[in-house]
Short mmCIF file of C-alpha atoms and ligand atoms in Angstrom, two decimals:
data_model
loop_
_atom_site.label_atom_id
_atom_site.label_comp_id
_atom_site.label_asym_id
_atom_site.label_seq_id
_atom_site.Cartn_x
_atom_site.Cartn_y
_atom_site.Cartn_z
CA MET A 644 -59.39 12.45 -2.22
CA ASN A 645 -56.94 13.46 -4.84
CA GLU A 646 -54.45 14.60 -2.18
CA LYS A 647 -54.96 11.33 -0.16
CA LEU A 648 -54.22 9.10 -3.27
CA TRP A 649 -51.17 11.27 -4.24
CA GLY A 650 -49.93 11.51 -0.54
CA GLY A 651 -50.43 7.85 -0.01
CA ARG A 652 -48.43 6.87 -3.26
CA PHE A 653 -45.68 9.34 -2.32
CA SER A 654 -45.26 8.33 1.19
CA GLN A 655 -45.15 4.62 0.18
CA SER A 656 -42.61 5.04 -2.59
CA THR A 657 -40.48 7.46 -0.53
CA ASP A 658 -40.33 5.06 2.35
CA GLU A 659 -39.07 2.32 0.11
CA LEU A 660 -36.53 4.54 -1.44
CA VAL A 661 -35.28 5.91 1.91
CA GLU A 662 -35.02 2.34 3.16
CA LYS A 663 -32.90 1.46 0.17
CA PHE A 664 -30.96 4.57 0.37
CA ASN A 665 -30.31 4.38 4.06
CA ALA A 666 -29.24 0.76 4.03
CA SER A 667 -25.46 -0.21 4.08
CA ILE A 668 -25.90 -3.95 4.32
CA ASP A 669 -24.24 -4.63 0.80
CA VAL A 670 -21.15 -3.17 2.00
CA ASP A 671 -20.97 -3.78 5.82
CA LYS A 672 -21.90 -7.45 5.56
CA HIS A 673 -18.26 -7.99 5.30
CA LEU A 674 -17.83 -6.94 8.89
CA TYR A 675 -20.13 -9.97 10.04
CA ASP A 676 -17.24 -11.91 11.77
CA SER A 677 -15.85 -8.72 13.43
CA ASP A 678 -19.40 -7.83 14.59
CA ILE A 679 -19.82 -11.28 16.19
CA GLU A 680 -16.54 -11.24 17.78
CA GLY A 681 -17.26 -7.84 19.37
CA SER A 682 -20.82 -9.09 20.44
CA ILE A 683 -19.43 -12.17 22.18
CA ALA A 684 -16.90 -10.07 24.20
CA HIS A 685 -19.68 -7.61 25.18
CA VAL A 686 -21.76 -10.67 26.41
CA LYS A 687 -18.87 -12.09 28.26
CA MET A 688 -18.28 -8.75 29.93
CA MET A 689 -22.01 -8.24 30.89
CA ALA A 690 -22.16 -11.70 32.51
CA ARG A 691 -19.04 -11.02 34.57
CA GLU A 692 -20.54 -7.68 35.72
CA SER A 693 -23.86 -9.50 36.46
CA ILE A 694 -25.63 -7.19 33.93
CA ILE A 695 -27.03 -10.37 32.46
CA THR A 696 -26.92 -13.94 33.88
CA GLN A 697 -24.45 -16.56 33.01
CA ASP A 698 -27.21 -18.71 31.45
CA GLU A 699 -28.27 -15.79 29.38
CA ALA A 700 -24.56 -15.23 28.28
CA ASP A 701 -24.03 -18.88 27.44
CA SER A 702 -27.22 -18.95 25.32
CA LEU A 703 -26.34 -15.64 23.50
CA ILE A 704 -22.75 -16.83 22.74
CA ALA A 705 -23.87 -20.10 21.41
CA GLY A 706 -26.55 -18.29 19.34
CA LEU A 707 -23.98 -15.87 18.00
CA GLY A 708 -21.83 -18.81 16.91
CA LYS A 709 -24.87 -20.29 15.11
CA VAL A 710 -25.48 -16.93 13.40
CA LYS A 711 -21.95 -16.94 12.15
CA GLU A 712 -22.27 -20.34 10.72
CA LYS A 713 -25.62 -19.41 9.10
CA ILE A 714 -24.04 -16.32 7.44
CA GLU A 715 -21.13 -18.48 6.20
CA ASN A 716 -23.41 -21.09 4.76
CA ASN A 717 -25.43 -18.36 3.00
CA GLU A 718 -28.46 -19.26 5.12
CA ILE A 719 -29.27 -15.67 6.03
CA GLU A 720 -30.90 -13.37 3.52
CA PHE A 721 -29.63 -9.87 3.56
CA SER A 722 -32.26 -7.18 2.95
CA ALA A 723 -32.47 -3.38 2.99
CA SER A 724 -35.25 -3.47 5.57
CA LEU A 725 -32.74 -4.53 8.24
CA GLU A 726 -30.36 -1.79 7.19
CA ASP A 727 -27.08 -3.00 8.32
CA ILE A 728 -25.04 -6.00 9.53
CA HIS A 729 -25.60 -5.19 13.25
CA MET A 730 -29.37 -5.28 12.80
CA HIS A 731 -29.17 -8.49 10.64
CA ILE A 732 -27.11 -10.24 13.31
CA GLU A 733 -29.38 -9.13 16.12
CA ASP A 734 -32.45 -10.22 14.11
CA ALA A 735 -31.00 -13.72 13.21
CA LEU A 736 -29.89 -14.07 16.85
CA GLY A 737 -33.54 -13.53 17.93
CA LYS A 738 -34.56 -16.25 15.63
CA VAL A 739 -32.18 -18.76 16.91
CA VAL A 740 -32.27 -17.93 20.87
CA GLY A 741 -35.48 -16.14 21.17
CA ASP A 742 -36.33 -13.24 23.60
CA VAL A 743 -33.02 -13.38 25.33
CA ALA A 744 -31.50 -11.76 22.18
CA LYS A 745 -33.12 -8.58 23.24
CA LYS A 746 -30.53 -8.19 25.96
CA LEU A 747 -27.60 -8.26 23.57
CA HIS A 748 -27.71 -4.49 22.93
CA THR A 749 -27.65 -3.49 26.58
CA GLY A 750 -25.28 -0.68 27.22
CA ARG A 751 -24.29 -0.53 23.61
CA SER A 752 -25.17 1.55 20.51
CA ARG A 753 -24.53 1.01 16.92
CA ASN A 754 -22.24 3.98 17.11
CA ASP A 755 -19.78 2.27 19.31
CA GLN A 756 -20.36 -1.02 17.82
CA VAL A 757 -19.47 0.00 14.26
CA ALA A 758 -16.48 1.69 15.44
CA LEU A 759 -15.34 -1.44 17.15
CA ASP A 760 -16.16 -3.63 14.15
CA VAL A 761 -14.09 -1.49 11.76
CA ARG A 762 -11.22 -1.43 14.24
CA ILE A 763 -11.30 -5.25 14.55
CA TYR A 764 -11.20 -5.71 10.79
CA LEU A 765 -8.67 -3.17 10.21
CA LYS A 766 -6.30 -4.51 12.77
CA LYS A 767 -6.36 -7.89 11.07
CA GLU A 768 -6.02 -6.52 7.64
CA THR A 769 -3.23 -4.15 8.45
CA LYS A 770 -1.19 -7.10 9.77
CA ILE A 771 -1.76 -9.03 6.68
CA ILE A 772 -0.76 -6.09 4.50
CA ILE A 773 2.43 -5.82 6.47
CA GLU A 774 3.15 -9.35 5.81
CA LEU A 775 2.40 -9.04 2.19
CA LEU A 776 4.56 -6.02 1.70
CA ALA A 777 7.39 -7.76 3.39
CA GLY A 778 6.88 -10.71 1.06
CA PHE A 779 7.38 -8.15 -1.98
CA GLN A 780 10.51 -6.86 -0.28
CA LYS A 781 11.88 -10.41 -0.41
CA ALA A 782 11.05 -10.63 -4.09
CA LEU A 783 13.06 -7.33 -4.53
CA VAL A 784 15.98 -8.51 -2.49
CA ARG A 785 16.06 -11.80 -4.16
CA MET A 786 16.28 -10.09 -7.57
CA ALA A 787 18.91 -7.88 -6.31
CA GLN A 788 20.92 -10.81 -4.94
CA ASN A 789 20.62 -12.54 -8.35
CA HIS A 790 21.81 -9.54 -10.28
CA LEU A 791 24.14 -8.06 -7.86
CA ASP A 792 26.74 -6.66 -10.42
CA VAL A 793 24.41 -5.83 -13.26
CA ILE A 794 25.13 -2.30 -14.51
CA MET A 795 22.46 -0.14 -15.94
CA PRO A 796 22.09 3.60 -16.83
CA GLY A 797 20.75 5.62 -13.85
CA TYR A 798 18.42 8.31 -15.05
CA THR A 799 17.45 11.88 -13.99
CA HIS A 800 14.63 13.62 -16.03
CA LEU A 801 14.42 10.26 -17.69
CA GLN A 802 17.81 11.22 -19.44
CA ARG A 803 20.72 8.85 -18.89
CA ALA A 804 22.67 10.33 -15.99
CA GLN A 805 25.38 8.07 -14.50
CA PRO A 806 25.86 4.34 -14.58
CA ILE A 807 24.46 2.53 -11.49
CA LEU A 808 23.99 -1.08 -10.32
CA PHE A 809 20.56 -2.53 -11.15
CA SER A 810 20.52 -4.10 -7.74
CA HIS A 811 21.03 -0.53 -6.25
CA HIS A 812 18.00 0.61 -8.25
CA LEU A 813 15.93 -2.30 -6.75
CA MET A 814 17.11 -1.50 -3.29
CA ALA A 815 15.62 1.98 -3.75
CA TYR A 816 12.29 0.34 -3.83
CA TYR A 817 13.12 -1.84 -0.97
CA GLU A 818 13.54 1.47 1.04
CA MET A 819 10.22 2.78 -0.09
CA PHE A 820 8.44 -0.39 1.11
CA LYS A 821 10.32 -0.26 4.25
CA ARG A 822 8.89 3.12 4.99
CA ASP A 823 5.42 1.80 3.91
CA ILE A 824 5.69 -0.96 6.49
CA GLU A 825 6.86 1.42 9.17
CA ARG A 826 3.83 3.62 8.56
CA PHE A 827 1.38 0.70 8.76
CA LYS A 828 2.98 -0.43 11.91
CA ASP A 829 2.76 3.00 13.32
CA CYS A 830 -0.89 3.48 12.24
CA LEU A 831 -1.64 0.05 14.01
CA LYS A 832 -1.07 1.70 17.29
CA ARG A 833 -3.97 4.00 16.62
CA ILE A 834 -6.29 1.26 15.08
CA ASP A 835 -5.59 -0.89 18.12
CA VAL A 836 -7.86 1.14 20.55
CA MET A 837 -11.12 -0.49 21.96
CA PRO A 838 -14.11 2.03 21.63
CA LEU A 839 -16.91 -0.17 22.97
CA GLY A 840 -18.78 1.28 25.94
CA ALA A 841 -18.91 4.83 24.61
CA ALA A 842 -22.48 3.77 23.65
CA ALA A 843 -24.23 6.48 21.60
CA LEU A 844 -21.75 9.16 22.55
CA ALA A 845 -21.94 9.94 26.36
CA GLY A 846 -21.12 6.57 27.88
CA THR A 847 -23.66 4.41 29.70
CA THR A 848 -25.33 4.00 33.08
CA TYR A 849 -24.57 0.29 33.11
CA PRO A 850 -21.56 -0.79 35.07
CA LEU A 851 -19.50 -1.84 32.02
CA ASN A 852 -16.08 -3.27 32.51
CA ARG A 853 -14.42 -1.83 29.38
CA GLU A 854 -11.00 -2.99 30.38
CA PHE A 855 -12.36 -6.64 30.53
CA THR A 856 -13.80 -6.28 27.07
CA ARG A 857 -10.44 -4.85 25.90
CA GLU A 858 -8.72 -7.92 27.24
CA VAL A 859 -11.13 -10.39 25.62
CA LEU A 860 -10.73 -8.68 22.27
CA ALA A 861 -6.93 -8.39 22.70
CA PHE A 862 -6.86 -4.68 22.03
CA SER A 863 -3.93 -2.64 23.56
CA LYS A 864 -5.85 0.16 25.14
CA VAL A 865 -9.35 1.40 25.80
CA SER A 866 -10.38 4.75 24.27
CA ASP A 867 -10.36 7.61 26.74
CA ASN A 868 -13.18 9.82 25.56
CA SER A 869 -16.65 8.53 24.54
CA ILE A 870 -17.34 11.41 22.06
CA ASP A 871 -14.11 10.82 20.34
CA SER A 872 -14.69 6.97 20.56
CA VAL A 873 -17.73 7.10 18.19
CA SER A 874 -16.58 10.04 15.93
CA ASP A 875 -13.02 9.21 15.37
CA ARG A 876 -12.13 7.87 11.94
CA ASP A 877 -8.40 9.23 11.86
CA PHE A 878 -7.32 5.64 11.77
CA VAL A 879 -9.23 5.12 8.63
CA MET A 880 -7.87 8.35 7.08
CA GLU A 881 -4.34 7.43 8.12
CA PHE A 882 -4.55 3.86 6.84
CA ILE A 883 -5.92 4.93 3.45
CA SER A 884 -3.23 7.63 3.29
CA HIS A 885 -0.44 5.09 3.93
CA ALA A 886 -2.05 2.80 1.34
CA SER A 887 -2.08 5.56 -1.12
CA ILE A 888 1.69 6.20 -0.63
CA ALA A 889 2.38 2.39 -1.09
CA MET A 890 0.28 2.32 -4.29
CA ILE A 891 2.14 5.39 -5.51
CA HIS A 892 5.35 3.40 -5.06
CA PHE A 893 3.95 0.52 -7.07
CA SER A 894 2.83 2.92 -9.79
CA ARG A 895 6.34 4.33 -10.05
CA LEU A 896 7.78 0.78 -10.21
CA SER A 897 5.04 -0.07 -12.78
CA GLU A 898 6.03 2.87 -14.90
CA GLU A 899 9.49 1.57 -14.96
CA LEU A 900 8.66 -1.97 -15.73
CA ILE A 901 6.46 -0.65 -18.60
CA LEU A 902 9.23 1.36 -20.05
CA TRP A 903 11.89 -1.26 -19.56
CA SER A 904 9.80 -3.91 -21.33
CA SER A 905 9.34 -1.76 -24.49
CA SER A 906 11.45 -2.43 -27.54
CA GLU A 907 13.04 0.95 -26.99
CA PHE A 908 14.47 -0.14 -23.84
CA SER A 909 14.41 -4.09 -23.89
CA PHE A 910 15.94 -4.18 -20.36
CA ILE A 911 13.45 -6.80 -19.14
CA THR A 912 11.09 -9.43 -20.45
CA ILE A 913 7.99 -10.04 -18.36
CA SER A 914 6.99 -13.78 -18.82
CA ASP A 915 3.92 -14.83 -20.92
CA SER A 916 2.09 -15.73 -17.79
CA PHE A 917 2.13 -12.17 -16.63
CA THR A 918 1.39 -10.36 -19.94
CA THR A 919 -1.34 -10.49 -22.51
CA GLY A 920 -1.57 -10.21 -26.20
CA SER A 921 -3.63 -8.18 -28.43
CA SER A 922 -6.77 -9.39 -30.28
CA ILE A 923 -5.71 -7.67 -33.42
CA MET A 924 -1.85 -7.26 -33.35
CA PRO A 925 -0.27 -10.81 -33.34
CA GLN A 926 3.19 -9.41 -32.27
CA LYS A 927 1.92 -7.77 -29.12
CA LYS A 928 2.88 -8.64 -25.59
CA ASN A 929 1.48 -6.09 -23.10
CA PRO A 930 2.51 -5.42 -19.55
CA ASP A 931 -1.07 -5.40 -18.33
CA VAL A 932 -0.29 -6.23 -14.72
CA ALA A 933 1.94 -3.32 -14.33
CA GLU A 934 -0.48 -1.05 -16.22
CA LEU A 935 -3.38 -2.22 -14.14
CA VAL A 936 -1.54 -1.67 -10.85
CA ARG A 937 -0.54 1.91 -12.10
CA GLY A 938 -4.23 2.45 -12.90
CA LYS A 939 -5.50 1.04 -9.55
CA THR A 940 -3.36 3.57 -7.80
CA GLY A 941 -5.79 6.08 -8.98
CA ARG A 942 -8.71 4.35 -7.20
CA VAL A 943 -6.83 4.20 -3.97
CA VAL A 944 -5.93 7.89 -4.09
CA GLY A 945 -9.57 8.52 -4.94
CA ASN A 946 -10.59 6.58 -1.87
CA LEU A 947 -8.34 8.89 0.23
CA VAL A 948 -9.97 11.95 -1.34
CA THR A 949 -13.36 10.26 -0.43
CA ILE A 950 -12.59 9.66 3.15
CA LEU A 951 -11.03 13.00 3.87
CA THR A 952 -13.81 14.71 2.18
CA LEU A 953 -16.28 12.69 4.00
CA MET A 954 -14.90 13.55 7.51
CA LYS A 955 -14.24 17.23 6.83
CA SER A 956 -16.33 19.57 9.05
CA LEU A 957 -18.39 16.74 10.60
CA PRO A 958 -19.65 17.94 14.01
CA MET A 959 -19.41 15.73 17.02
CA ALA A 960 -20.22 13.05 17.49
CA TYR A 961 -21.50 10.31 15.20
CA ASN A 962 -23.07 11.40 11.87
CA LYS A 963 -24.65 9.04 9.29
CA ASP A 964 -22.16 10.40 6.85
CA MET A 965 -19.64 8.06 8.40
CA GLN A 966 -21.49 5.06 7.12
CA GLU A 967 -19.81 5.95 3.87
CA ASP A 968 -16.37 5.17 5.22
CA LYS A 969 -16.53 1.48 4.60
CA GLU A 970 -16.63 1.40 0.86
CA PRO A 971 -13.42 3.33 0.24
CA LEU A 972 -11.70 1.40 3.12
CA PHE A 973 -12.66 -2.15 1.93
CA ASP A 974 -11.72 -1.15 -1.50
CA THR A 975 -8.37 0.16 -0.39
CA VAL A 976 -7.59 -3.05 1.58
CA ASP A 977 -8.55 -5.28 -1.39
CA THR A 978 -6.80 -3.32 -3.93
CA LEU A 979 -3.53 -2.92 -2.02
CA LYS A 980 -3.57 -6.69 -1.12
CA ILE A 981 -3.98 -7.88 -4.58
CA CYS A 982 -1.59 -5.53 -6.18
CA THR A 983 1.09 -6.56 -3.60
CA ASP A 984 0.25 -10.13 -4.26
CA VAL A 985 0.39 -10.00 -8.04
CA TYR A 986 3.64 -7.94 -7.92
CA THR A 987 5.38 -10.42 -5.68
CA ARG A 988 4.62 -13.31 -8.09
CA MET A 989 5.34 -11.26 -11.19
CA PHE A 990 8.77 -10.57 -10.02
CA GLU A 991 9.65 -14.29 -10.13
CA ASN A 992 8.63 -13.97 -13.77
CA ILE A 993 10.85 -11.19 -15.06
CA LYS A 994 13.90 -11.87 -17.05
CA ILE A 995 16.71 -9.27 -16.90
CA HIS A 996 18.67 -8.40 -20.09
CA LYS A 997 21.97 -7.43 -18.59
CA GLU A 998 23.79 -6.92 -21.83
CA ARG A 999 21.02 -4.40 -23.00
CA MET A 1000 21.30 -2.66 -19.60
CA VAL A 1001 25.10 -2.21 -19.63
CA ASN A 1002 25.19 -1.35 -23.32
CA ALA A 1003 22.83 1.40 -22.74
CA CYS A 1004 25.57 3.04 -20.56
CA ALA A 1005 27.97 3.28 -23.46
CA LEU A 1006 26.08 5.97 -25.23
CA GLY A 1007 25.18 9.33 -23.86
CA PHE A 1008 28.19 10.51 -21.93
CA LEU A 1009 27.25 8.86 -18.69
CA ASN A 1010 30.98 9.25 -17.46
CA ALA A 1011 31.29 13.02 -18.07
CA THR A 1012 31.01 13.61 -14.24
CA ASP A 1013 33.91 11.21 -13.93
CA LEU A 1014 35.98 13.08 -16.36
CA ALA A 1015 35.45 16.10 -14.24
CA ASP A 1016 36.18 14.09 -11.18
CA TYR A 1017 39.34 12.95 -13.00
CA LEU A 1018 40.51 16.50 -13.52
CA VAL A 1019 39.86 17.31 -10.00
CA SER A 1020 41.99 14.34 -8.88
CA LYS A 1021 44.78 16.09 -11.07
CA GLY A 1022 44.45 19.34 -9.02
CA LEU A 1023 41.70 21.36 -10.89
CA ALA A 1024 38.84 22.96 -8.95
CA PHE A 1025 35.54 21.25 -9.55
CA ARG A 1026 33.79 24.16 -11.38
CA GLN A 1027 36.76 24.37 -13.73
CA ALA A 1028 36.86 20.53 -14.15
CA HIS A 1029 33.22 20.65 -15.00
CA ALA A 1030 33.79 23.26 -17.67
CA VAL A 1031 36.58 21.29 -19.24
CA ALA A 1032 34.44 18.00 -19.23
CA GLY A 1033 31.58 20.04 -20.75
CA ARG A 1034 33.86 21.20 -23.59
CA ALA A 1035 35.04 17.58 -24.03
CA VAL A 1036 31.50 16.48 -24.51
CA ALA A 1037 30.76 19.34 -26.91
CA TYR A 1038 33.83 18.41 -28.98
CA ALA A 1039 33.14 14.74 -28.99
CA LEU A 1040 29.49 15.41 -30.23
CA THR A 1041 31.01 17.25 -33.30
CA LYS A 1042 33.15 14.00 -33.99
CA GLY A 1043 30.27 11.56 -33.43
CA LYS A 1044 32.40 10.00 -30.60
CA GLU A 1045 31.96 9.10 -26.93
CA LEU A 1046 34.35 10.29 -24.35
CA ASN A 1047 36.28 6.92 -24.19
CA ASP A 1048 36.82 7.24 -27.98
CA LEU A 1049 38.75 10.62 -27.81
CA THR A 1050 42.56 10.16 -28.48
CA LEU A 1051 45.01 11.37 -25.96
CA GLU A 1052 45.98 14.14 -28.38
CA GLU A 1053 42.40 15.33 -28.43
CA TYR A 1054 42.41 15.15 -24.64
CA LYS A 1055 45.73 17.21 -24.37
CA ASP A 1056 44.10 19.98 -26.54
CA LEU A 1057 41.26 20.15 -23.93
CA SER A 1058 43.64 20.10 -20.96
CA GLU A 1059 47.25 19.36 -20.32
CA LEU A 1060 46.30 17.62 -17.11
CA ILE A 1061 44.90 14.68 -18.90
CA GLU A 1062 47.10 11.50 -19.19
CA LYS A 1063 46.40 8.05 -20.49
CA ASP A 1064 45.21 6.87 -17.12
CA VAL A 1065 42.05 8.85 -17.96
CA TYR A 1066 40.59 5.89 -19.97
CA LYS A 1067 40.53 3.59 -17.01
CA PHE A 1068 39.29 6.36 -14.74
CA ILE A 1069 36.21 6.98 -16.89
CA SER A 1070 35.39 3.23 -17.75
CA ILE A 1071 31.95 2.17 -16.69
CA HIS A 1072 33.30 -0.35 -14.22
CA GLU A 1073 35.42 2.31 -12.55
CA THR A 1074 32.59 4.86 -12.36
CA ILE A 1075 30.72 2.43 -10.20
CA SER A 1076 33.49 1.12 -8.00
CA ARG A 1077 34.65 4.57 -7.18
CA ARG A 1078 31.19 5.62 -5.91
CA ILE A 1079 32.10 4.62 -2.39
CA SER A 1080 30.21 7.33 -0.36
CA TYR A 1081 27.64 5.60 2.14
CA GLY A 1082 24.49 4.78 0.29
CA GLY A 1083 26.06 5.21 -3.13
CA THR A 1084 26.08 2.61 -5.94
CA GLY A 1085 29.62 1.40 -5.38
CA PHE A 1086 29.83 -2.48 -5.58
CA ASP A 1087 30.76 -2.99 -1.88
CA ASN A 1088 28.09 -0.63 -0.73
CA VAL A 1089 25.31 -2.27 -2.63
CA LYS A 1090 26.45 -5.71 -1.55
CA GLN A 1091 26.34 -4.66 2.06
CA ALA A 1092 22.90 -3.12 1.71
CA VAL A 1093 21.39 -6.23 0.02
CA LYS A 1094 23.01 -8.41 2.71
CA LYS A 1095 21.56 -6.33 5.50
CA ALA A 1096 18.17 -6.32 3.89
CA ALA A 1097 18.37 -10.01 3.33
CA GLY A 1098 19.26 -10.49 7.03
CA ALA A 1099 16.32 -8.27 8.17
CA LEU A 1100 13.90 -10.25 6.03
CA GLY A 1101 15.27 -13.57 7.12
CA LEU A 1102 16.57 -14.57 3.63
CA LYS A 1103 19.77 -16.41 3.01
N1 LIG B 2673 -24.46 1.37 9.55
C1 LIG B 2673 -24.08 2.43 10.51
C2 LIG B 2673 -22.64 2.86 9.97
O1 LIG B 2673 -22.08 2.21 9.27
C3 LIG B 2673 -24.03 1.85 11.72
C4 LIG B 2673 -24.25 2.90 12.86
C5 LIG B 2673 -25.47 3.48 12.82
N2 LIG B 2673 -25.78 4.39 13.87
C6 LIG B 2673 -26.94 5.20 13.82
N3 LIG B 2673 -27.05 5.88 14.83
N4 LIG B 2673 -27.61 5.15 12.87
O2 LIG B 2673 -22.15 3.81 10.33
#
């Protein structure tokens, strides 16, 4: 009696808990349109192969359209008891078209169905992300075009190193995002594979025409191995990995914008509409957008760790663990999209303080390498020239001077080779215009690079 009472209560509450625990509807409801698109293709294929009649197909297709409408009008209540989006749609279809709905799942398993849905979804989203990233590249190139000859200090170890063009610095980011786009385009080849027809894992006894389904869904190829079809999430791992790298690029840019907008640098001002104030300190204007993007990089990298850990050691073929792939994937897609969007807009709202930038080149011996190059041009070997320039810096420091401030007499004491043409040679403008090696910061180089990028992006 006691045991029965206890057992009854336990089994009751456990069932409810497991039901809740097992359900994925809160997350995978976002796949509803991909799921319906996949089902419609499956139905068309089955009618074509006479697995179902054309009348049945017509009714299923109309019904699926109706279900889509109902979901979009919030007329379908999602509940844990129907577990996931696939069961919800099938259940709703039954309510719309009656018993014929029971034929929809012929020759299909939720295992190949969910693999298809995620691929349909991710194919679309990857294309959108490629467009968004190209949009941000345009913002970078436009800013480079508008500030072509602005000079700033280039840094290594966050110490002033050599003068560079601000536009050259921006174009470094253009290159990073170009690689991101390439990676997403390459990944698209692996996303663009049609897995439906693998069924649970072994294929099916029905005469499915997988090639026809592929064509209806506009996939590039059909998957070759049914076991792999239902267990492969490489494309998800790849996508999140590429997204992590893109976010890391944004985080590096964020860090620079945050530094540059500080009073210490004052290289840029981000407009009021893209900054926020402080509730206590009236003078504050904070670069929240850049900070938040930097912070969100952490969650995308976290998503990568999640998906990699999730897939590690999973035996063939489908395992329920894989249901957990969607949350990190959707979050990554949403995060990368909004970060790219907000950055593109923020870039139109950044003011560049070119005087501050170029003035920052005046202090810190940024032309010391050029003094060494000057001595090389007078016949000294580079190592010896480096030593003389080093002594010049050490001497100038004791006098509180920069290299341009040393008198010719002082230079003569350092090396007889130095003449009065040294001053022009080590001027900031000269240090830039002489850096003509391909890919360097020389004025012409950068102009060409910006022009090429603008052409590639279809900008004027
Ligand atoms: N909700 C499941 C997922 O997202 C769908 C596949 C379920 N398959 C199964 N055999 N229980 O992975």
